[in-house]
XYZ file of C-alpha atoms in Angstrom:
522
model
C 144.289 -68.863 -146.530
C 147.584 -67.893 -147.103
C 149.143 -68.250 -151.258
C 149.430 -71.550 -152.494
C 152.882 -70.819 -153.339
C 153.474 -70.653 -149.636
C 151.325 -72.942 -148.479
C 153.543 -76.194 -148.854
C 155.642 -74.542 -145.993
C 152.999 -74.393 -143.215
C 153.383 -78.560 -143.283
C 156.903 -79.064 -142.498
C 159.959 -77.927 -140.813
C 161.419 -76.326 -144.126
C 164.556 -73.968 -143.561
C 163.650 -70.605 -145.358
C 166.437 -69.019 -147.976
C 166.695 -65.097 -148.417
C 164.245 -64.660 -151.285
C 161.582 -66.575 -149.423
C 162.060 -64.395 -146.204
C 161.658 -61.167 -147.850
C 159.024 -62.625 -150.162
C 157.143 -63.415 -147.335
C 157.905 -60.665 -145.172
C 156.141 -58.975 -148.072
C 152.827 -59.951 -147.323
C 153.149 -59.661 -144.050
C 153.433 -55.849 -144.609
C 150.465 -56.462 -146.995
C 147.712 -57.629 -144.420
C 149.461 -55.269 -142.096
C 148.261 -52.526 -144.070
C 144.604 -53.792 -144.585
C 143.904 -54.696 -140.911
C 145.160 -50.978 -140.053
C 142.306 -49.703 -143.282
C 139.664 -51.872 -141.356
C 140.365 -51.453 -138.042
C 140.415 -47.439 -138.634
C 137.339 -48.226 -140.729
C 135.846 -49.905 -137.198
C 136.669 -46.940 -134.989
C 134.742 -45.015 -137.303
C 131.441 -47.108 -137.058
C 131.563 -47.228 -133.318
C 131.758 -43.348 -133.035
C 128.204 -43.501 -135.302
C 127.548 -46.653 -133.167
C 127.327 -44.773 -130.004
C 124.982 -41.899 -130.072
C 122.808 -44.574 -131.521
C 122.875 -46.790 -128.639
C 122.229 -44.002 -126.435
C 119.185 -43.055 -128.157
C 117.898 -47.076 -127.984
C 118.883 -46.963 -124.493
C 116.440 -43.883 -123.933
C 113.248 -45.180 -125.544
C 113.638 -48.570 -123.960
C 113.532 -46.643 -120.709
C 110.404 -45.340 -121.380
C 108.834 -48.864 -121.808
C 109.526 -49.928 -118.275
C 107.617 -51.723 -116.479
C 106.635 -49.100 -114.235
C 106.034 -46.704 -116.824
C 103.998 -49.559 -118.844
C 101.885 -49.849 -115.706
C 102.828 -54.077 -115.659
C 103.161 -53.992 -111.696
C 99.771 -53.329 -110.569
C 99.522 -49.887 -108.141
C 98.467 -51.741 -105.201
C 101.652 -53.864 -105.533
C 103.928 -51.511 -105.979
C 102.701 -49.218 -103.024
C 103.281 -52.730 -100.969
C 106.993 -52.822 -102.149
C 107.284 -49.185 -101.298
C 106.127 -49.847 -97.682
C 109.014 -52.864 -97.439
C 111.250 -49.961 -99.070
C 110.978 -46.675 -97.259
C 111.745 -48.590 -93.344
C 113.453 -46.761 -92.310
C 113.457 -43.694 -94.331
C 110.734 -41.195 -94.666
C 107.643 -41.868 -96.639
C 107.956 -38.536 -98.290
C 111.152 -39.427 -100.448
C 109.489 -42.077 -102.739
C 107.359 -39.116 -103.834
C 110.657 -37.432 -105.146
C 111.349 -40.272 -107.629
C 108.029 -39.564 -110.424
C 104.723 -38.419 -110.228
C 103.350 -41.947 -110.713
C 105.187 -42.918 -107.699
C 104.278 -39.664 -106.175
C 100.231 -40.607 -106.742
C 100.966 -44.269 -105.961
C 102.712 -43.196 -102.525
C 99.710 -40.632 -101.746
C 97.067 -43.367 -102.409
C 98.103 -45.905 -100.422
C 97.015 -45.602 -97.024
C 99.567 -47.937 -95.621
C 102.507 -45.835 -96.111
C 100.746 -43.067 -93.900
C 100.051 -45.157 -90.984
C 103.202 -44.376 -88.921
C 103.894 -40.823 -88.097
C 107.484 -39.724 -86.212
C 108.232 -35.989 -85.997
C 111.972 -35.595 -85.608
C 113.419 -34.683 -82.324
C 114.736 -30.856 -82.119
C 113.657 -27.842 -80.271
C 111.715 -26.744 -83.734
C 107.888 -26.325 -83.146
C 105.951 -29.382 -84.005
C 104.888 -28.757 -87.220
C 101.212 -30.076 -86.945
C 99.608 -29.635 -90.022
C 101.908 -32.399 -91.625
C 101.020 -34.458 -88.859
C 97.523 -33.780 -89.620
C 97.947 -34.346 -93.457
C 100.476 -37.623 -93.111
C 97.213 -39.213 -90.545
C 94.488 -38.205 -93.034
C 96.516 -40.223 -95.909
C 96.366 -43.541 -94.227
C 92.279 -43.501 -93.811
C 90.582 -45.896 -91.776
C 93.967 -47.963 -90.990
C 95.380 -47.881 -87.150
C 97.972 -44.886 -86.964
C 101.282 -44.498 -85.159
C 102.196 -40.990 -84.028
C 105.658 -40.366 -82.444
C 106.284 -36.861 -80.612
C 109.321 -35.688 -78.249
C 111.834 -34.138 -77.103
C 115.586 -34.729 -76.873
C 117.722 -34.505 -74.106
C 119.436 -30.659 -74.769
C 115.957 -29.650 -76.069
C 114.970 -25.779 -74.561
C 111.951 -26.331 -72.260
C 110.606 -24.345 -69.600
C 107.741 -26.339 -68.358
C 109.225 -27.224 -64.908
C 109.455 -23.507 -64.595
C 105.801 -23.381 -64.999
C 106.320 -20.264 -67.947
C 103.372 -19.178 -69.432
C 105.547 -18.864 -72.547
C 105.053 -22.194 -75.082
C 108.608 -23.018 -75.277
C 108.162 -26.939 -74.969
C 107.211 -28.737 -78.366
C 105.269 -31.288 -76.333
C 102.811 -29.283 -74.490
C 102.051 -26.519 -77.510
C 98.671 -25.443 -78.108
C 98.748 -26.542 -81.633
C 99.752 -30.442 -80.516
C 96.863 -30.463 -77.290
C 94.221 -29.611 -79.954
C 95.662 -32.422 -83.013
C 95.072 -35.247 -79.765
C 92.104 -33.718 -78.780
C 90.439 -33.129 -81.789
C 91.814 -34.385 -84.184
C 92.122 -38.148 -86.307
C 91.553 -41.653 -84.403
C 94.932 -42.865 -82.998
C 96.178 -45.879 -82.307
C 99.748 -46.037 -81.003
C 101.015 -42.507 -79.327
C 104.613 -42.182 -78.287
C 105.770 -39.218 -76.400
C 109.193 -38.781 -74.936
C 110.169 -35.614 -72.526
C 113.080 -33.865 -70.726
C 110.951 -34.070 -67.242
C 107.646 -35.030 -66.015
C 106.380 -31.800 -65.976
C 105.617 -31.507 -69.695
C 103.935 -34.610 -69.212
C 101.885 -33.366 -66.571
C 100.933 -30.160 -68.708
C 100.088 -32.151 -71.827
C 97.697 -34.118 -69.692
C 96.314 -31.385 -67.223
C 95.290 -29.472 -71.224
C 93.566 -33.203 -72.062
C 91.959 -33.146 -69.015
C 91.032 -29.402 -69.275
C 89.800 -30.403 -72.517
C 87.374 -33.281 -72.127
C 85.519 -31.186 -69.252
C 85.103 -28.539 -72.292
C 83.847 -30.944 -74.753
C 82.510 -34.598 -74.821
C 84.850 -34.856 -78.311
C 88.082 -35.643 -77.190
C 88.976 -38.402 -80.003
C 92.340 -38.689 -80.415
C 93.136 -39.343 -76.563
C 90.032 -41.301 -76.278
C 90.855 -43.746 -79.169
C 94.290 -44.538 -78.192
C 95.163 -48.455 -77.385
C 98.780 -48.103 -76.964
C 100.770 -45.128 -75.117
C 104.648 -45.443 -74.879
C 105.422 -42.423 -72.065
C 109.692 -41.976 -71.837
C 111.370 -39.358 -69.437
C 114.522 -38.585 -69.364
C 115.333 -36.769 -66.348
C 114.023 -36.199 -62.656
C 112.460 -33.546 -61.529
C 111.773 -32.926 -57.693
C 111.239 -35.210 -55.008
C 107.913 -33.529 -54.401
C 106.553 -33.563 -57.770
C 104.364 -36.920 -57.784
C 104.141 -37.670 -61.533
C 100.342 -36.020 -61.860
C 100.092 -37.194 -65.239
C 99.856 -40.226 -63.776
C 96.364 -39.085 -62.857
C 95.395 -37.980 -65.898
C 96.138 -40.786 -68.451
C 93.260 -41.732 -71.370
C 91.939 -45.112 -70.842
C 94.317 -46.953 -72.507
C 94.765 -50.809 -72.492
C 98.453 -50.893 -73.413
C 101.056 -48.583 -71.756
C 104.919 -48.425 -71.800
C 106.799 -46.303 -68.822
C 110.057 -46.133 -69.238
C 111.552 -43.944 -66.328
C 114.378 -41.643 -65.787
C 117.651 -42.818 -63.446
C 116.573 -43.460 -60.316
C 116.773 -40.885 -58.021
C 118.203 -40.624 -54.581
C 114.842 -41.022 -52.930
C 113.114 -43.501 -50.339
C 111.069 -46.273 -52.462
C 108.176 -45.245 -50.638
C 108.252 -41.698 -52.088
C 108.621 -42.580 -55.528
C 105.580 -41.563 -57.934
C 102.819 -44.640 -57.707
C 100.168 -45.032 -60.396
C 96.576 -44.421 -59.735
C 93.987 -47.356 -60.017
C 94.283 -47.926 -63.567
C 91.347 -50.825 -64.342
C 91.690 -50.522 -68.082
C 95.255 -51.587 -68.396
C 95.576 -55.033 -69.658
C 99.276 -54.406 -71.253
C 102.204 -53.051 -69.237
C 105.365 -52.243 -69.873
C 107.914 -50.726 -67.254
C 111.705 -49.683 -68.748
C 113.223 -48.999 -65.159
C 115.703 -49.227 -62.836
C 113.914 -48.541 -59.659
C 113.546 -51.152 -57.119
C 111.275 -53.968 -57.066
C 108.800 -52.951 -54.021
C 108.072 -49.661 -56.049
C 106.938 -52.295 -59.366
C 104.928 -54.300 -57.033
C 103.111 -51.200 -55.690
C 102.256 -50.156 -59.187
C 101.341 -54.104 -60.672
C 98.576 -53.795 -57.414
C 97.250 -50.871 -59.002
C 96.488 -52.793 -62.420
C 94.248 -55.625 -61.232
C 93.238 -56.734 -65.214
C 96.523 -56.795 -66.050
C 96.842 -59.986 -68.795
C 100.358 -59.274 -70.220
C 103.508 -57.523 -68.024
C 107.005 -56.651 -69.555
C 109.531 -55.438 -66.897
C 112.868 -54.383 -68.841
C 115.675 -53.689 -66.500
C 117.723 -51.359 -68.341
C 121.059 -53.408 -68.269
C 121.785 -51.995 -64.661
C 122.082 -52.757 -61.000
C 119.624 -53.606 -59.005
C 118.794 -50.488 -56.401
C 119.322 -51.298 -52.865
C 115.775 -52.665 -51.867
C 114.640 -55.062 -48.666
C 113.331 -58.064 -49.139
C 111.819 -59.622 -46.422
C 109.133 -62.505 -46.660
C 106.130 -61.428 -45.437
C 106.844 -57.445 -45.351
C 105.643 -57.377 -49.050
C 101.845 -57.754 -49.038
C 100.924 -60.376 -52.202
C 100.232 -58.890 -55.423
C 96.630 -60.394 -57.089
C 96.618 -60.574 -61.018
C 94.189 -62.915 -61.746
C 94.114 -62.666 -65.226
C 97.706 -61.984 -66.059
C 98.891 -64.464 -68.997
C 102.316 -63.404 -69.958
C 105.093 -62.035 -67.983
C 108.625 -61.327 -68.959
C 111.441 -60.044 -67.362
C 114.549 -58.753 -69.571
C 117.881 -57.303 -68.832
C 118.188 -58.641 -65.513
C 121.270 -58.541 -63.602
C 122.904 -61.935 -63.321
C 123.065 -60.943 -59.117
C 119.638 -59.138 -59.205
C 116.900 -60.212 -57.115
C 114.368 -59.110 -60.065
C 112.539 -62.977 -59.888
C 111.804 -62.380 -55.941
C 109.038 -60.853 -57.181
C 107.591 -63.937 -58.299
C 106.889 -64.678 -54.474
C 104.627 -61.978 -54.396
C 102.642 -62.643 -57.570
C 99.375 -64.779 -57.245
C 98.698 -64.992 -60.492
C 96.654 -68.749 -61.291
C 96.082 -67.894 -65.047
C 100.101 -67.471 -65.782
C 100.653 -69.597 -69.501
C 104.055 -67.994 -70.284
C 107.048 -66.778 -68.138
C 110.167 -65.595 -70.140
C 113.417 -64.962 -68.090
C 115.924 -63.052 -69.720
C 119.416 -61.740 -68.226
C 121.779 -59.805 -69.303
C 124.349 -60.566 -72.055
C 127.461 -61.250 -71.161
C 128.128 -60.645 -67.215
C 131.150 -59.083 -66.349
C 134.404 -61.586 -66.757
C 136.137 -59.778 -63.832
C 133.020 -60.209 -61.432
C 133.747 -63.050 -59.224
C 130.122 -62.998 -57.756
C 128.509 -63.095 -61.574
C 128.720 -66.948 -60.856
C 128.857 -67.765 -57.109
C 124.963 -69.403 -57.197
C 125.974 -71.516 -60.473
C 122.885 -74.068 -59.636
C 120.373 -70.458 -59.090
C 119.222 -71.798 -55.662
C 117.367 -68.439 -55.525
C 115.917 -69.083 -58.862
C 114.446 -72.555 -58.190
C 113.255 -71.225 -55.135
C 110.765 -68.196 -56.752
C 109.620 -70.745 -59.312
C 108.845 -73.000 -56.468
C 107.062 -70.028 -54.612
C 105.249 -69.057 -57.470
C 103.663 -72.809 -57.891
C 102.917 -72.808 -54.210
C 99.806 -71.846 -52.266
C 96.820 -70.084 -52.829
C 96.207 -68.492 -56.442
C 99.438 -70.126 -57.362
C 100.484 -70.953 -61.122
C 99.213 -74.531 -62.251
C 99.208 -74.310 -66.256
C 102.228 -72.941 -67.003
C 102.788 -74.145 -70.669
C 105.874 -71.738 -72.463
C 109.357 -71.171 -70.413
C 111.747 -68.978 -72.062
C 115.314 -68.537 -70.681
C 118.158 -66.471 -71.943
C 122.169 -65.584 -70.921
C 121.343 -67.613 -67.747
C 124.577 -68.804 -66.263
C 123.725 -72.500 -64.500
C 124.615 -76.091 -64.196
C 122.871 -78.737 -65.946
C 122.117 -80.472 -62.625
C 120.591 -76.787 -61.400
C 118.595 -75.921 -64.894
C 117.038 -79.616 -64.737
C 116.003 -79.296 -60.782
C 114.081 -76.220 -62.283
C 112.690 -77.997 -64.950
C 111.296 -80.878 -62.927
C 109.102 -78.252 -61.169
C 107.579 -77.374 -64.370
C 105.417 -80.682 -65.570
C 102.966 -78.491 -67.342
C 105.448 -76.786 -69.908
C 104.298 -77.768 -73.866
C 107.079 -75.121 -75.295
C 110.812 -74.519 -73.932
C 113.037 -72.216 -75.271
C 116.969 -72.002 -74.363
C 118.709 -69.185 -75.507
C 122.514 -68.640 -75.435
C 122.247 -70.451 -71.825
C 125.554 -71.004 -70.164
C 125.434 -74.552 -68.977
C 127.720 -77.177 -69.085
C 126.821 -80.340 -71.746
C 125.306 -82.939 -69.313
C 121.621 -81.937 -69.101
C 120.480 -84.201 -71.471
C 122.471 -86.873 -70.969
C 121.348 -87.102 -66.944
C 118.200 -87.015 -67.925
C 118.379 -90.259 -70.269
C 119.144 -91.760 -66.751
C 115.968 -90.553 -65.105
C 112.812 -93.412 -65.290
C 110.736 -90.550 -65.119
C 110.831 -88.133 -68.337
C 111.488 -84.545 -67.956
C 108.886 -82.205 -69.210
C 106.085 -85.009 -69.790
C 103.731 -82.493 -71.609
C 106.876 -80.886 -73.786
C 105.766 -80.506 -77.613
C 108.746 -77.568 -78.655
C 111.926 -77.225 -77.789
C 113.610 -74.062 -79.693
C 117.490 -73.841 -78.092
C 120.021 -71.419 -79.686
C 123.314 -72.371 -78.586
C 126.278 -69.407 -79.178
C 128.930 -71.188 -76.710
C 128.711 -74.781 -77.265
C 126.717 -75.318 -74.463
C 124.647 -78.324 -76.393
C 125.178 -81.457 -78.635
C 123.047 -82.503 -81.293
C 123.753 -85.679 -81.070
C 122.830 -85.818 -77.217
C 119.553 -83.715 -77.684
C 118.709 -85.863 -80.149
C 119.192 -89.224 -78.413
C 117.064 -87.656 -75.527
C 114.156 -87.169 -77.987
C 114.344 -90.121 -79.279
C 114.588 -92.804 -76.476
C 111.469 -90.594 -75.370
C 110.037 -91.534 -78.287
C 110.774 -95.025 -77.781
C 109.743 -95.858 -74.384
C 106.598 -94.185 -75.054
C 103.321 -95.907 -74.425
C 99.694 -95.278 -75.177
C 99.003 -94.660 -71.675
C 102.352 -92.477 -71.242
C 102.708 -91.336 -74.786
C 105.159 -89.005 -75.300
C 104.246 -85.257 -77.060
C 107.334 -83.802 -78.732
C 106.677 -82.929 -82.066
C 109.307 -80.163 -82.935
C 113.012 -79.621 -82.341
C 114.578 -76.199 -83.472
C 118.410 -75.746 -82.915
C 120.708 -73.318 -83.855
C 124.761 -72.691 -83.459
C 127.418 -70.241 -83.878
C 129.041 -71.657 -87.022
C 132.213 -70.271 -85.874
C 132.048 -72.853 -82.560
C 131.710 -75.892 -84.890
C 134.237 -77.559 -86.992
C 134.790 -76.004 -90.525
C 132.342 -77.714 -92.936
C 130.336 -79.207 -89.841
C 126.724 -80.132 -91.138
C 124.550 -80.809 -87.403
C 121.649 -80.849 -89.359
C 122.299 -83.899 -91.355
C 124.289 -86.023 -88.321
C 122.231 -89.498 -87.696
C 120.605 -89.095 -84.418
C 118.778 -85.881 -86.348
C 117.381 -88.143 -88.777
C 117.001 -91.077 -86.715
C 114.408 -88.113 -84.423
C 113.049 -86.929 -87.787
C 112.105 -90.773 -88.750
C 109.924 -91.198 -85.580
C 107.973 -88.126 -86.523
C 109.178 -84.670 -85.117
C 109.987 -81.978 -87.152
C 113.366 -81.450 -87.169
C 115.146 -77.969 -87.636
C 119.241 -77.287 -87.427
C 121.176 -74.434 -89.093
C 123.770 -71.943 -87.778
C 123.410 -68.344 -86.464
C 125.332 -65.335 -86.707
């Protein structure tokens, strides 16, 4: 509070003569002068205040949880394994030594094993060590070369200069720990072929041969070509693995015929082919894998090779146990499904059709088949005869270019489908609404319908209707099965502050009972 001699003037508009000014510019000097004595008196505290702090600062970090020992060992080492991906194991060791004996004792950490690419000798005894860490848990070992990588294998040099094919590496997956997963990834076939001749070599030595004999899944990439005479003898000389990946090099400028063709391989019930090469050569080697359950054919974005087809010419391909098959990266104008006329394969539950993203604008031909005649026709060929398809129950389709009148002329084919998925399909909006027209419902069986729509290809409003008057003209001896709906849309398609998941035909489908699931995409 200010003097009381002053204090009258703070409640009115009082004009102020000469002795009042200066009397009261007076004290304003006055607490001028003792904020300045306190404030200087401040600065001095915080300087002490400081070094103080610091010191606080330091013994509260040594009562951290981790250095309290509050998280449990066995869950940090779990957060470490979400942590290191991608980044090597090693570097969480760096941090402390109770995060270095954490890291060393937890067996998951150690289970995945990639030695960087580089012309540098494998260095084996880490590879050795980093296995032994992760005990009795299935381990991941990753070994190769690069493409400017110094070898001299197709040279056949008695000099070790490939990484791949060293001594030291043949005896670790000969001898050494139980692997699960191997990938190996060379300049040419030929250090392929001496890796595997030195297996080979091996097992006739000894009856011990555990790491090759112990692997499930072997991922085999090669980068280049080698010779039109070399026939890929590693082929030959392959463990008994149930999974394999074969991803091959460009395809050369050689008949189909005289590509390399795999050997009788009875243990394979996983395959996976990364190639370009044409579709006769894939047939001969799917004949060669008769227990085949589960096939992956990845067409490396490209063209199709030049390759006859004529009905008839290619001699049916039996895989009577084969569950899954999926095609990916197929060219919008490749013939990659006229395989499916070839394929007896009765035990077929899911087929998964992918093309590739976004087809050339300028390509006038991308689109010339817009109902996929061709396509309708290999499903058709597949569902026909002897050994044909009759349970098919999961469909997935993706970047397929079609009309809704063409994509539902497929569907009506496919009675037996209980899941459907639609991804980023390039159709036009009607499907749904012509088949509300139909008497007879499309899909009878269909439980799941996942759809993820980037081009505004599909309504809510319409796919929800559809579910619903199926719903509704359901009766106990046609009941109808859909129980889940899963959509999603580019946000950036939609109207700003557009909420699909809340419009009323979603909850009218959610009050009849199916699960309902909208939200947006990236």
């Amino acid at each position: 509070m200010i003097k009381e001699s002053f204090s009258h003037l703070l409640g009115g508009n009082y004009s102020l003569d000469s002795l009042e000014i200066a009397s009261i510019q007076h004290e304003v000097d006055a607490e001028t002068l003792v904020i300045d004595r306190l404030q200087l008196a401040i600065d001095e505290l915080q300087l002490k205040l400081k070094p103080h702090e610091s010191k606080r600062q330091d013994y509260k970090s040594l009562l951290s949880p981790l250095r309290r020992g509050v998280i449990p060992p066995e869950i940090l080492g779990e957060i470490f394994w979400y942590a290191v991906e991608p980044y090597p194991v090693n570097r969480v060791g760096l941090v402390c030594k109770s995060w270095r004996d954490i890291a060393l004792t937890t067996p998951s950490l150690w289970q995945t094993v990639i030695a960087p690419y580089g012309d540098a000798p494998i260095n084996v005894g880490k590879l050795q060590a980093w296995t032994a860490r992760a005990g009795t848990l299935p381990k991941t070992v990753g070994i190769g070369l690069n493409r400017r990588s110094r070898c001299e294998c197709h040279r056949e040099s008695e000099v070790d200069t490939c990484r791949l094919a060293s001594p030291e590496l043949i005896r670790f997956l000969t001898n050494g720990p139980v692997l699960d997963a191997v990938s190996l990834r060379c300049c040419t076939d030929y250090c392929l072929n001496r890796l595997f001749a030195a297996r080979v070599a091996k097992s006739d030595e000894s009856t011990l041969a555990r790491s090759w004999d112990s692997i499930r899944h072997l991922s085999l990439k090669i980068d280049g070509w080698s010779t039109q005479q070399e026939q890929w003898q590693f082929l030959h000389n392959l463990p008994p693995v149930p999974s394999l990946v074969l991803d091959t090099p460009v395809f050369p400028n050689v008949p189909s015929e005289a590509l390399p063709a795999m050997p009788p391989l009875d243990s394979l019930t996983t395959l996976h082919i990364v190639s370009e090469w044409p579709n006769s050569w894939v047939l001969r080697n799917l004949k060669s894998c008769p227990n085949l359950e589960e096939v992956i054919l990845n067409f490396k974005e490209s063209e199709l090779q030049e390759d006859v087809w004529t009905e008839g010419r290619i001699q049916p391909v039996s895989l009577p146990k084969l569950q899954v098959l999926r095609f990916r990266q197929m060219n919008i104008n490749g013939e990659n499904t006229r395989m499916l006329r070839s394929l007896r394969m009765p035990a077929l539950r899911t087929l998964e059709l992918q093309y590739q993203d976004d087809p050339d604008p300028d390509d006038e031909e991308a689109f010339d088949t817009p109902d996929k005649l061709e396509l309708y026709r290999d499903i058709l060929r597949m569902l026909s005869g002897d050994d044909r398809v009759v349970d098919l129950k999961q469909l997935h389709l993706e970047y397929l270019p079609i009309t809704s009148k063409g994509l539902r002329r497929i569907l009506a084919i496919l009675p037996s489908l209980t899941f459907l998925e639609l991804a980023k399909i390039d159709v036009d909006r009607e499907l749904f609404a012509i088949s509300r027209e139909v008497d007879k419902p499309l899909l009878p069986l269909l439980r799941h319908l996942k759809i993820h729509d980037n081009c505004g290809a599909f309504d809510v409003d319409d796919v929800c209707q559809y579910l619903a008057g199926r719903k509704a003209s359901a009766t106990e001896v046609g009941p109808d099965c859909v129980e889940r709906l899963d959509m999603t849309f580019n946000k950036h398609r939609l109207p700003c502050g557009s909420r699909p998941d809340e419009s009323v035909r979603a909850m009218e489908l959610r009050g009849v009972g199916v699960l309902v699931n909208i939200g947006f995409s990236d």
